[in-house]
């Protein structure tokens, strides 16, 4: 089955920027529903950004609109999350996920057996 590996997290000051990457390994023919999620300390995991079926980006979380941009490079089987104007409230573990059982856009946290989650990458904004 496909494996997802996130990278690019770190510590940054408020107002700074980071770019997260999510590389997919293995069978990648079922990555139509794919997106970024995050989980802040003491909070539930939430959808951040994803794609429509035509590849158009969609921002799930109103709090990041205008600041975060999702993109993907299908040739590299990699998805990105460009984050700018970061705020302390963006501090969270960021995950990428795919769920072939769910039609895009993928904003809901899935516990479906076919859903695949990465290990997460920590983003800390101070």
mmCIF file with all atom_site columns, C-alpha atoms in Angstrom:
data_model
loop_
_atom_site.group_PDB
_atom_site.id
_atom_site.type_symbol
_atom_site.label_atom_id
_atom_site.label_alt_id
_atom_site.label_comp_id
_atom_site.label_asym_id
_atom_site.label_entity_id
_atom_site.label_seq_id
_atom_site.pdbx_PDB_ins_code
_atom_site.Cartn_x
_atom_site.Cartn_y
_atom_site.Cartn_z
_atom_site.occupancy
_atom_site.B_iso_or_equiv
_atom_site.pdbx_formal_charge
_atom_site.auth_seq_id
_atom_site.auth_comp_id
_atom_site.auth_asym_id
_atom_site.auth_atom_id
_atom_site.pdbx_PDB_model_num
ATOM 1   C CA . UNK A 1 1   ? 0.000   0.000  0.000   1.00 0.00 ? 1   UNK A CA 1
ATOM 2   C CA . UNK A 1 2   ? 1.014   3.615  -0.426  1.00 0.00 ? 2   UNK A CA 1
ATOM 3   C CA . UNK A 1 3   ? 3.150   5.301  2.211   1.00 0.00 ? 3   UNK A CA 1
ATOM 4   C CA . UNK A 1 4   ? 3.223   9.038  2.881   1.00 0.00 ? 4   UNK A CA 1
ATOM 5   C CA . UNK A 1 5   ? 6.221   10.836 4.331   1.00 0.00 ? 5   UNK A CA 1
ATOM 6   C CA . UNK A 1 6   ? 6.041   14.472 5.444   1.00 0.00 ? 6   UNK A CA 1
ATOM 7   C CA . UNK A 1 7   ? 9.003   16.785 5.782   1.00 0.00 ? 7   UNK A CA 1
ATOM 8   C CA . UNK A 1 8   ? 9.752   20.466 6.101   1.00 0.00 ? 8   UNK A CA 1
ATOM 9   C CA . UNK A 1 9   ? 8.467   21.208 9.568   1.00 0.00 ? 9   UNK A CA 1
ATOM 10  C CA . UNK A 1 10  ? 10.405  23.230 12.095  1.00 0.00 ? 10  UNK A CA 1
ATOM 11  C CA . UNK A 1 11  ? 10.398  26.246 14.338  1.00 0.00 ? 11  UNK A CA 1
ATOM 12  C CA . UNK A 1 12  ? 9.771   29.701 12.958  1.00 0.00 ? 12  UNK A CA 1
ATOM 13  C CA . UNK A 1 13  ? 8.924   33.121 14.293  1.00 0.00 ? 13  UNK A CA 1
ATOM 14  C CA . UNK A 1 14  ? 5.520   34.625 13.787  1.00 0.00 ? 14  UNK A CA 1
ATOM 15  C CA . UNK A 1 15  ? 5.234   36.132 10.341  1.00 0.00 ? 15  UNK A CA 1
ATOM 16  C CA . UNK A 1 16  ? 7.637   33.611 8.878   1.00 0.00 ? 16  UNK A CA 1
ATOM 17  C CA . UNK A 1 17  ? 7.114   30.921 6.273   1.00 0.00 ? 17  UNK A CA 1
ATOM 18  C CA . UNK A 1 18  ? 7.629   27.204 5.829   1.00 0.00 ? 18  UNK A CA 1
ATOM 19  C CA . UNK A 1 19  ? 7.006   24.738 3.044   1.00 0.00 ? 19  UNK A CA 1
ATOM 20  C CA . UNK A 1 20  ? 5.920   21.246 3.920   1.00 0.00 ? 20  UNK A CA 1
ATOM 21  C CA . UNK A 1 21  ? 6.315   18.320 1.568   1.00 0.00 ? 21  UNK A CA 1
ATOM 22  C CA . UNK A 1 22  ? 4.469   15.024 1.439   1.00 0.00 ? 22  UNK A CA 1
ATOM 23  C CA . UNK A 1 23  ? 6.067   12.330 -0.677  1.00 0.00 ? 23  UNK A CA 1
ATOM 24  C CA . UNK A 1 24  ? 4.072   9.267  -1.676  1.00 0.00 ? 24  UNK A CA 1
ATOM 25  C CA . UNK A 1 25  ? 5.776   5.907  -2.095  1.00 0.00 ? 25  UNK A CA 1
ATOM 26  C CA . UNK A 1 26  ? 4.310   2.739  -3.498  1.00 0.00 ? 26  UNK A CA 1
ATOM 27  C CA . UNK A 1 27  ? 1.135   2.432  -5.596  1.00 0.00 ? 27  UNK A CA 1
ATOM 28  C CA . UNK A 1 28  ? 0.127   6.015  -6.297  1.00 0.00 ? 28  UNK A CA 1
ATOM 29  C CA . UNK A 1 29  ? -2.779  5.424  -8.639  1.00 0.00 ? 29  UNK A CA 1
ATOM 30  C CA . UNK A 1 30  ? -5.308  6.049  -5.851  1.00 0.00 ? 30  UNK A CA 1
ATOM 31  C CA . UNK A 1 31  ? -4.259  9.490  -4.649  1.00 0.00 ? 31  UNK A CA 1
ATOM 32  C CA . UNK A 1 32  ? -7.209  11.450 -6.004  1.00 0.00 ? 32  UNK A CA 1
ATOM 33  C CA . UNK A 1 33  ? -8.392  12.344 -2.496  1.00 0.00 ? 33  UNK A CA 1
ATOM 34  C CA . UNK A 1 34  ? -5.396  13.787 -0.731  1.00 0.00 ? 34  UNK A CA 1
ATOM 35  C CA . UNK A 1 35  ? -4.876  16.661 1.619   1.00 0.00 ? 35  UNK A CA 1
ATOM 36  C CA . UNK A 1 36  ? -3.151  18.311 4.539   1.00 0.00 ? 36  UNK A CA 1
ATOM 37  C CA . UNK A 1 37  ? -4.387  18.138 8.104   1.00 0.00 ? 37  UNK A CA 1
ATOM 38  C CA . UNK A 1 38  ? -3.115  19.429 11.413  1.00 0.00 ? 38  UNK A CA 1
ATOM 39  C CA . UNK A 1 39  ? -3.545  18.745 15.084  1.00 0.00 ? 39  UNK A CA 1
ATOM 40  C CA . UNK A 1 40  ? -2.730  21.343 17.680  1.00 0.00 ? 40  UNK A CA 1
ATOM 41  C CA . UNK A 1 41  ? -2.101  20.401 21.315  1.00 0.00 ? 41  UNK A CA 1
ATOM 42  C CA . UNK A 1 42  ? -5.362  19.625 23.050  1.00 0.00 ? 42  UNK A CA 1
ATOM 43  C CA . UNK A 1 43  ? -7.402  20.023 19.869  1.00 0.00 ? 43  UNK A CA 1
ATOM 44  C CA . UNK A 1 44  ? -8.951  17.703 17.354  1.00 0.00 ? 44  UNK A CA 1
ATOM 45  C CA . UNK A 1 45  ? -7.302  17.049 14.032  1.00 0.00 ? 45  UNK A CA 1
ATOM 46  C CA . UNK A 1 46  ? -8.648  19.321 11.307  1.00 0.00 ? 46  UNK A CA 1
ATOM 47  C CA . UNK A 1 47  ? -8.462  19.526 7.564   1.00 0.00 ? 47  UNK A CA 1
ATOM 48  C CA . UNK A 1 48  ? -6.261  22.338 6.244   1.00 0.00 ? 48  UNK A CA 1
ATOM 49  C CA . UNK A 1 49  ? -6.190  22.135 2.448   1.00 0.00 ? 49  UNK A CA 1
ATOM 50  C CA . UNK A 1 50  ? -6.906  19.676 -0.327  1.00 0.00 ? 50  UNK A CA 1
ATOM 51  C CA . UNK A 1 51  ? -7.857  19.396 -3.994  1.00 0.00 ? 51  UNK A CA 1
ATOM 52  C CA . UNK A 1 52  ? -11.017 19.087 -6.006  1.00 0.00 ? 52  UNK A CA 1
ATOM 53  C CA . UNK A 1 53  ? -11.192 16.222 -8.475  1.00 0.00 ? 53  UNK A CA 1
ATOM 54  C CA . UNK A 1 54  ? -10.072 18.537 -11.292 1.00 0.00 ? 54  UNK A CA 1
ATOM 55  C CA . UNK A 1 55  ? -6.927  19.398 -9.341  1.00 0.00 ? 55  UNK A CA 1
ATOM 56  C CA . UNK A 1 56  ? -8.110  22.800 -8.187  1.00 0.00 ? 56  UNK A CA 1
ATOM 57  C CA . UNK A 1 57  ? -6.958  23.597 -4.688  1.00 0.00 ? 57  UNK A CA 1
ATOM 58  C CA . UNK A 1 58  ? -9.395  24.025 -1.843  1.00 0.00 ? 58  UNK A CA 1
ATOM 59  C CA . UNK A 1 59  ? -8.728  25.448 1.593   1.00 0.00 ? 59  UNK A CA 1
ATOM 60  C CA . UNK A 1 60  ? -10.663 23.640 4.304   1.00 0.00 ? 60  UNK A CA 1
ATOM 61  C CA . UNK A 1 61  ? -9.728  25.826 7.256   1.00 0.00 ? 61  UNK A CA 1
ATOM 62  C CA . UNK A 1 62  ? -10.913 29.443 7.139   1.00 0.00 ? 62  UNK A CA 1
ATOM 63  C CA . UNK A 1 63  ? -8.116  30.399 9.509   1.00 0.00 ? 63  UNK A CA 1
ATOM 64  C CA . UNK A 1 64  ? -5.454  29.735 6.866   1.00 0.00 ? 64  UNK A CA 1
ATOM 65  C CA . UNK A 1 65  ? -7.140  31.243 3.808   1.00 0.00 ? 65  UNK A CA 1
ATOM 66  C CA . UNK A 1 66  ? -4.885  33.695 2.066   1.00 0.00 ? 66  UNK A CA 1
ATOM 67  C CA . UNK A 1 67  ? -1.842  32.400 3.933   1.00 0.00 ? 67  UNK A CA 1
ATOM 68  C CA . UNK A 1 68  ? -1.500  28.709 3.027   1.00 0.00 ? 68  UNK A CA 1
ATOM 69  C CA . UNK A 1 69  ? -1.283  27.282 -0.485  1.00 0.00 ? 69  UNK A CA 1
ATOM 70  C CA . UNK A 1 70  ? -1.496  23.632 -1.419  1.00 0.00 ? 70  UNK A CA 1
ATOM 71  C CA . UNK A 1 71  ? 0.090   22.287 -4.575  1.00 0.00 ? 71  UNK A CA 1
ATOM 72  C CA . UNK A 1 72  ? 1.279   19.000 -6.010  1.00 0.00 ? 72  UNK A CA 1
ATOM 73  C CA . UNK A 1 73  ? 3.815   17.673 -8.466  1.00 0.00 ? 73  UNK A CA 1
ATOM 74  C CA . UNK A 1 74  ? 2.349   14.496 -9.914  1.00 0.00 ? 74  UNK A CA 1
ATOM 75  C CA . UNK A 1 75  ? 5.597   13.611 -11.663 1.00 0.00 ? 75  UNK A CA 1
ATOM 76  C CA . UNK A 1 76  ? 7.305   13.501 -8.261  1.00 0.00 ? 76  UNK A CA 1
ATOM 77  C CA . UNK A 1 77  ? 4.317   12.064 -6.404  1.00 0.00 ? 77  UNK A CA 1
ATOM 78  C CA . UNK A 1 78  ? 4.713   14.921 -3.953  1.00 0.00 ? 78  UNK A CA 1
ATOM 79  C CA . UNK A 1 79  ? 2.270   17.346 -2.407  1.00 0.00 ? 79  UNK A CA 1
ATOM 80  C CA . UNK A 1 80  ? 3.253   20.632 -0.829  1.00 0.00 ? 80  UNK A CA 1
ATOM 81  C CA . UNK A 1 81  ? 1.866   23.106 1.667   1.00 0.00 ? 81  UNK A CA 1
ATOM 82  C CA . UNK A 1 82  ? 3.344   26.577 1.438   1.00 0.00 ? 82  UNK A CA 1
ATOM 83  C CA . UNK A 1 83  ? 2.654   28.407 4.672   1.00 0.00 ? 83  UNK A CA 1
ATOM 84  C CA . UNK A 1 84  ? 3.261   32.114 5.045   1.00 0.00 ? 84  UNK A CA 1
ATOM 85  C CA . UNK A 1 85  ? 2.428   34.805 7.586   1.00 0.00 ? 85  UNK A CA 1
ATOM 86  C CA . UNK A 1 86  ? 2.547   32.094 10.211  1.00 0.00 ? 86  UNK A CA 1
ATOM 87  C CA . UNK A 1 87  ? 0.904   32.693 13.556  1.00 0.00 ? 87  UNK A CA 1
ATOM 88  C CA . UNK A 1 88  ? 1.438   31.013 16.927  1.00 0.00 ? 88  UNK A CA 1
ATOM 89  C CA . UNK A 1 89  ? -1.977  29.397 16.530  1.00 0.00 ? 89  UNK A CA 1
ATOM 90  C CA . UNK A 1 90  ? -0.644  27.539 13.487  1.00 0.00 ? 90  UNK A CA 1
ATOM 91  C CA . UNK A 1 91  ? 1.532   25.517 15.847  1.00 0.00 ? 91  UNK A CA 1
ATOM 92  C CA . UNK A 1 92  ? 0.568   21.877 15.330  1.00 0.00 ? 92  UNK A CA 1
ATOM 93  C CA . UNK A 1 93  ? 1.635   18.552 13.957  1.00 0.00 ? 93  UNK A CA 1
ATOM 94  C CA . UNK A 1 94  ? 0.875   18.596 10.255  1.00 0.00 ? 94  UNK A CA 1
ATOM 95  C CA . UNK A 1 95  ? -0.142  15.417 8.468   1.00 0.00 ? 95  UNK A CA 1
ATOM 96  C CA . UNK A 1 96  ? -0.821  14.488 4.910   1.00 0.00 ? 96  UNK A CA 1
ATOM 97  C CA . UNK A 1 97  ? -3.386  11.865 4.158   1.00 0.00 ? 97  UNK A CA 1
ATOM 98  C CA . UNK A 1 98  ? -5.116  10.097 1.336   1.00 0.00 ? 98  UNK A CA 1
ATOM 99  C CA . UNK A 1 99  ? -8.386  8.207  1.343   1.00 0.00 ? 99  UNK A CA 1
ATOM 100 C CA . UNK A 1 100 ? -9.372  6.448  -1.880  1.00 0.00 ? 100 UNK A CA 1
ATOM 101 C CA . UNK A 1 101 ? -12.815 5.695  -0.402  1.00 0.00 ? 101 UNK A CA 1
ATOM 102 C CA . UNK A 1 102 ? -13.701 9.381  -0.088  1.00 0.00 ? 102 UNK A CA 1
ATOM 103 C CA . UNK A 1 103 ? -14.414 11.638 -3.066  1.00 0.00 ? 103 UNK A CA 1
ATOM 104 C CA . UNK A 1 104 ? -12.402 14.844 -3.205  1.00 0.00 ? 104 UNK A CA 1
ATOM 105 C CA . UNK A 1 105 ? -12.135 17.388 -1.658  1.00 0.00 ? 105 UNK A CA 1
ATOM 106 C CA . UNK A 1 106 ? -10.708 15.626 1.387   1.00 0.00 ? 106 UNK A CA 1
ATOM 107 C CA . UNK A 1 107 ? -11.331 17.870 4.395   1.00 0.00 ? 107 UNK A CA 1
ATOM 108 C CA . UNK A 1 108 ? -12.763 15.393 6.865   1.00 0.00 ? 108 UNK A CA 1
ATOM 109 C CA . UNK A 1 109 ? -10.586 13.278 9.095   1.00 0.00 ? 109 UNK A CA 1
ATOM 110 C CA . UNK A 1 110 ? -10.990 9.723  7.903   1.00 0.00 ? 110 UNK A CA 1
ATOM 111 C CA . UNK A 1 111 ? -10.703 6.538  9.906   1.00 0.00 ? 111 UNK A CA 1
ATOM 112 C CA . UNK A 1 112 ? -11.614 4.388  6.911   1.00 0.00 ? 112 UNK A CA 1
ATOM 113 C CA . UNK A 1 113 ? -9.426  1.287  6.608   1.00 0.00 ? 113 UNK A CA 1
ATOM 114 C CA . UNK A 1 114 ? -8.206  2.468  3.222   1.00 0.00 ? 114 UNK A CA 1
ATOM 115 C CA . UNK A 1 115 ? -7.093  5.866  4.522   1.00 0.00 ? 115 UNK A CA 1
ATOM 116 C CA . UNK A 1 116 ? -3.365  6.390  4.768   1.00 0.00 ? 116 UNK A CA 1
ATOM 117 C CA . UNK A 1 117 ? -1.732  8.953  7.037   1.00 0.00 ? 117 UNK A CA 1
ATOM 118 C CA . UNK A 1 118 ? 1.836   10.156 7.198   1.00 0.00 ? 118 UNK A CA 1
ATOM 119 C CA . UNK A 1 119 ? 3.772   10.239 10.448  1.00 0.00 ? 119 UNK A CA 1
ATOM 120 C CA . UNK A 1 120 ? 3.371   14.006 10.788  1.00 0.00 ? 120 UNK A CA 1
ATOM 121 C CA . UNK A 1 121 ? 5.793   16.886 10.969  1.00 0.00 ? 121 UNK A CA 1
ATOM 122 C CA . UNK A 1 122 ? 5.913   19.415 13.799  1.00 0.00 ? 122 UNK A CA 1
ATOM 123 C CA . UNK A 1 123 ? 5.457   23.097 13.066  1.00 0.00 ? 123 UNK A CA 1
ATOM 124 C CA . UNK A 1 124 ? 6.114   25.494 15.916  1.00 0.00 ? 124 UNK A CA 1
ATOM 125 C CA . UNK A 1 125 ? 5.469   29.218 15.581  1.00 0.00 ? 125 UNK A CA 1
ATOM 126 C CA . UNK A 1 126 ? 6.619   31.527 18.350  1.00 0.00 ? 126 UNK A CA 1
#
